[in-house]
Amino acid sequence: MAGCARGSARAVLAFLLAPALVALLVAPARGRGGRGHGDWGAAELLPPRENAALVARFVTNVCDWGALATISTQEGVRGRPFADVLSLSDGPPSKGSGVPYFYLSPMQQSVGNLKENPYATLTMSLAETSFCRKYGFDPQSPLCAHIILSGTVIKVSEAEMDVAKNSLFIRHPEMKTWPSSHNWFFAKLNITNIWVLDYFGGPKIVTPEEYYNATFQ
């Protein structure tokens, strides 16, 4: 009888704890990107999809990383597309400039590719935030808003150095401790083309002028 009672108690306890354990497992990880931006309430902040330029600025600002595609210079895959995940920032939360800044090292394969061909394409998605999980949107669904920015990756000028540094270090404080022997430098994507996918019917094209002129708060 005692054994049965203990078994029943364990079963009841497991039943009561199951929802909490599931919630813990599927909850967005805090601290991703250094400041917990993956937990932002993007659903409440997402601009109306009629304003594609503002949607693009919003996605750029809430995303801490993206996939940058370059043209490979590596033996065996030379001339083929080569994508890598890079941390980025366009500035403090809700105060972004729209310029994606990077902290790069010559040791990175993507940097070697960019030396030969500076053209690149960057993709960022709200799948990085809690928005798509909250509404059950698959990362590939256009309802899980994502943007594609194309242009050239260039080193920032001395005049822009402090802006790039502050933009990145406020979102990625770990960068301050990365080994100086890797010769890190600040770079940015000089945007020439923008596509926004936030609904069905294909991407919306936004010009750089529309993108940078969008009033973002």
Coordinates of C-alpha atoms in Angstrom, one line a residue:
M1 CA 0.0 0.0 0.0
A2 CA 2.8 2.4 0.9
G3 CA 4.5 1.7 -2.4
C4 CA 1.3 2.4 -4.3
A5 CA 0.8 5.6 -2.4
R6 CA 4.3 6.8 -3.2
G7 CA 3.8 5.9 -6.9
S8 CA 0.6 7.9 -7.0
A9 CA 2.2 10.9 -5.3
R10 CA 5.0 10.9 -7.9
A11 CA 2.5 10.7 -10.7
V12 CA 0.5 13.6 -9.4
L13 CA 3.7 15.7 -8.9
A14 CA 4.8 14.9 -12.4
F15 CA 1.4 15.9 -13.8
L16 CA 1.6 19.2 -11.9
L17 CA 5.2 20.0 -12.9
A18 CA 4.8 19.1 -16.6
P19 CA 3.4 22.4 -17.8
A20 CA 6.2 24.4 -16.1
L21 CA 8.9 22.2 -17.5
V22 CA 7.5 22.4 -21.0
A23 CA 7.3 26.2 -20.7
L24 CA 10.9 26.3 -19.5
L25 CA 12.1 24.2 -22.4
V26 CA 10.3 26.2 -25.2
A27 CA 10.7 29.7 -23.7
P28 CA 13.1 31.9 -25.7
A29 CA 16.6 32.0 -24.2
R30 CA 17.4 35.1 -22.3
G31 CA 20.6 36.9 -23.0
R32 CA 20.9 35.9 -26.7
G33 CA 22.9 38.6 -28.3
G34 CA 23.9 39.8 -24.9
R35 CA 20.9 41.8 -23.9
G36 CA 17.9 39.4 -24.0
H37 CA 16.4 40.9 -27.2
G38 CA 15.0 37.5 -28.1
D39 CA 12.4 38.2 -25.4
W40 CA 11.2 41.5 -26.7
G41 CA 7.4 41.8 -27.2
A42 CA 7.8 42.3 -30.9
A43 CA 4.1 41.5 -31.5
E44 CA 3.1 44.7 -29.8
L45 CA 5.7 46.8 -31.5
L46 CA 5.6 45.5 -35.1
P47 CA 4.8 48.3 -37.5
P48 CA 1.9 48.0 -39.9
R49 CA 2.8 45.9 -42.9
E50 CA 1.6 48.7 -45.2
N51 CA 4.8 50.6 -44.3
A52 CA 7.4 48.2 -45.6
A53 CA 10.3 50.6 -45.0
L54 CA 9.4 50.9 -41.4
V55 CA 9.0 47.1 -41.1
A56 CA 12.5 46.8 -42.5
R57 CA 14.0 49.3 -40.0
F58 CA 12.2 47.5 -37.2
V59 CA 13.5 44.1 -38.1
T60 CA 17.0 45.5 -38.4
N61 CA 16.9 47.0 -35.0
V62 CA 15.4 44.1 -33.0
C63 CA 17.8 41.5 -34.6
D64 CA 21.1 40.9 -33.0
W65 CA 22.5 38.6 -35.7
G66 CA 22.0 37.7 -39.3
A67 CA 23.2 35.4 -42.1
L68 CA 25.6 37.1 -44.4
A69 CA 26.1 35.5 -47.8
T70 CA 29.3 36.2 -49.7
I71 CA 31.0 34.7 -52.8
S72 CA 33.5 32.1 -51.6
T73 CA 37.2 32.2 -52.3
Q74 CA 37.8 28.9 -50.6
E75 CA 39.4 26.0 -52.5
G76 CA 36.8 23.5 -53.6
V77 CA 33.9 26.0 -53.4
R78 CA 35.4 29.0 -55.1
G79 CA 32.7 31.2 -56.8
R80 CA 29.9 29.6 -54.9
P81 CA 27.6 31.2 -52.4
F82 CA 29.0 31.1 -48.8
A83 CA 26.8 32.0 -45.8
D84 CA 27.8 32.6 -42.2
V85 CA 26.1 33.8 -39.1
L86 CA 27.4 37.2 -37.9
S87 CA 26.5 39.3 -34.8
L88 CA 25.4 42.8 -35.8
S89 CA 23.8 46.0 -34.5
D90 CA 22.4 49.2 -35.9
G91 CA 22.3 50.9 -32.6
P92 CA 20.5 50.9 -29.2
P93 CA 17.0 49.4 -28.9
S94 CA 14.4 51.6 -30.5
K95 CA 17.2 54.1 -31.5
G96 CA 18.8 52.3 -34.4
S97 CA 20.3 54.1 -37.4
G98 CA 19.4 51.3 -39.9
V99 CA 23.1 50.7 -40.7
P100 CA 24.1 47.1 -39.9
Y101 CA 27.5 47.2 -38.2
F102 CA 29.8 44.2 -37.8
Y103 CA 32.9 43.4 -35.7
L104 CA 35.1 41.3 -38.0
S105 CA 38.5 39.6 -38.1
P106 CA 40.7 38.7 -41.0
M107 CA 40.6 35.2 -39.6
Q108 CA 37.0 34.8 -40.6
Q109 CA 36.3 33.0 -43.9
S110 CA 33.7 35.6 -44.9
V111 CA 36.2 38.4 -44.5
G112 CA 38.6 36.6 -46.8
N113 CA 35.7 36.4 -49.4
L114 CA 34.9 40.1 -48.9
K115 CA 38.5 41.1 -49.6
E116 CA 38.2 39.7 -53.1
N117 CA 34.5 40.6 -53.7
P118 CA 32.9 43.1 -51.3
Y119 CA 29.3 42.3 -52.5
A120 CA 27.2 40.5 -49.9
T121 CA 23.6 39.9 -48.9
L122 CA 22.3 39.9 -45.3
T123 CA 19.2 38.2 -44.0
M124 CA 17.5 38.9 -40.7
S125 CA 14.3 37.5 -39.3
L126 CA 11.8 38.0 -36.5
A127 CA 12.3 34.3 -35.9
E128 CA 15.1 35.6 -33.6
T129 CA 12.5 37.1 -31.3
S130 CA 9.6 35.7 -29.4
F131 CA 7.1 37.0 -32.1
C132 CA 7.0 34.1 -34.4
R133 CA 7.0 31.5 -31.6
K134 CA 4.2 33.4 -29.9
Y135 CA 1.9 33.2 -32.9
G136 CA 3.1 29.8 -34.2
F137 CA 4.6 31.1 -37.4
D138 CA 7.2 28.9 -39.1
P139 CA 10.5 30.8 -39.7
Q140 CA 10.0 30.3 -43.5
S141 CA 6.5 31.7 -43.4
P142 CA 6.2 35.3 -44.7
L143 CA 4.1 36.1 -41.6
C144 CA 7.4 35.6 -39.7
A145 CA 8.7 38.9 -41.1
H146 CA 12.2 38.8 -42.5
I147 CA 14.2 41.1 -44.6
I148 CA 17.0 40.8 -47.2
L149 CA 19.6 43.6 -47.5
S150 CA 22.1 43.5 -50.4
G151 CA 25.1 45.8 -50.9
T152 CA 28.8 45.9 -50.1
V153 CA 30.6 45.4 -46.8
I154 CA 33.2 48.1 -46.1
K155 CA 35.3 49.2 -43.2
V156 CA 33.9 52.1 -41.3
S157 CA 35.7 55.4 -41.5
E158 CA 37.5 57.0 -38.5
A159 CA 34.6 59.5 -38.2
E160 CA 32.1 56.6 -37.9
M161 CA 34.2 54.4 -35.6
D162 CA 32.7 55.5 -32.3
V163 CA 29.2 55.0 -33.6
A164 CA 29.9 51.5 -34.8
K165 CA 31.7 50.6 -31.6
N166 CA 28.9 51.9 -29.3
S167 CA 26.2 50.3 -31.5
L168 CA 27.9 46.9 -31.3
F169 CA 29.2 46.9 -27.7
I170 CA 25.9 47.9 -26.2
R171 CA 24.2 44.9 -27.8
H172 CA 27.2 42.5 -27.7
P173 CA 29.3 43.4 -24.6
E174 CA 31.2 40.1 -24.9
M175 CA 33.0 41.6 -27.9
K176 CA 35.0 43.9 -25.6
T177 CA 36.9 40.8 -24.3
W178 CA 37.6 39.1 -27.7
P179 CA 41.4 38.6 -28.2
S180 CA 43.1 41.6 -29.8
S181 CA 45.4 39.2 -31.6
H182 CA 42.6 38.5 -34.0
N183 CA 42.9 42.1 -35.4
W184 CA 39.2 42.9 -35.1
F185 CA 37.8 45.9 -37.0
F186 CA 34.5 47.6 -37.5
A187 CA 32.6 47.3 -40.8
K188 CA 29.1 48.0 -42.1
L189 CA 26.8 46.9 -44.9
N190 CA 26.5 49.7 -47.5
I191 CA 22.9 48.9 -48.5
T192 CA 21.9 49.1 -52.2
N193 CA 18.8 46.8 -52.4
I194 CA 16.1 45.9 -49.8
W195 CA 13.4 43.2 -49.9
V196 CA 10.8 42.8 -47.2
L197 CA 8.8 39.6 -46.7
D198 CA 6.0 40.1 -44.1
Y199 CA 2.9 38.8 -45.9
F200 CA 1.9 36.6 -48.7
G201 CA 2.2 37.7 -52.4
G202 CA 6.0 38.0 -52.7
P203 CA 8.6 40.4 -51.4
K204 CA 8.1 44.2 -51.2
I205 CA 10.9 46.3 -52.6
V206 CA 12.1 49.2 -50.5
T207 CA 14.7 51.7 -51.7
P208 CA 17.6 52.7 -49.4
E209 CA 16.2 56.3 -49.4
E210 CA 12.8 55.0 -48.1
Y211 CA 14.5 52.8 -45.6
Y212 CA 16.7 55.5 -44.1
N213 CA 13.9 58.1 -44.2
A214 CA 11.5 55.9 -42.2
T215 CA 10.7 57.4 -38.9
F216 CA 11.7 54.8 -36.4
Q217 CA 11.1 55.0 -32.6

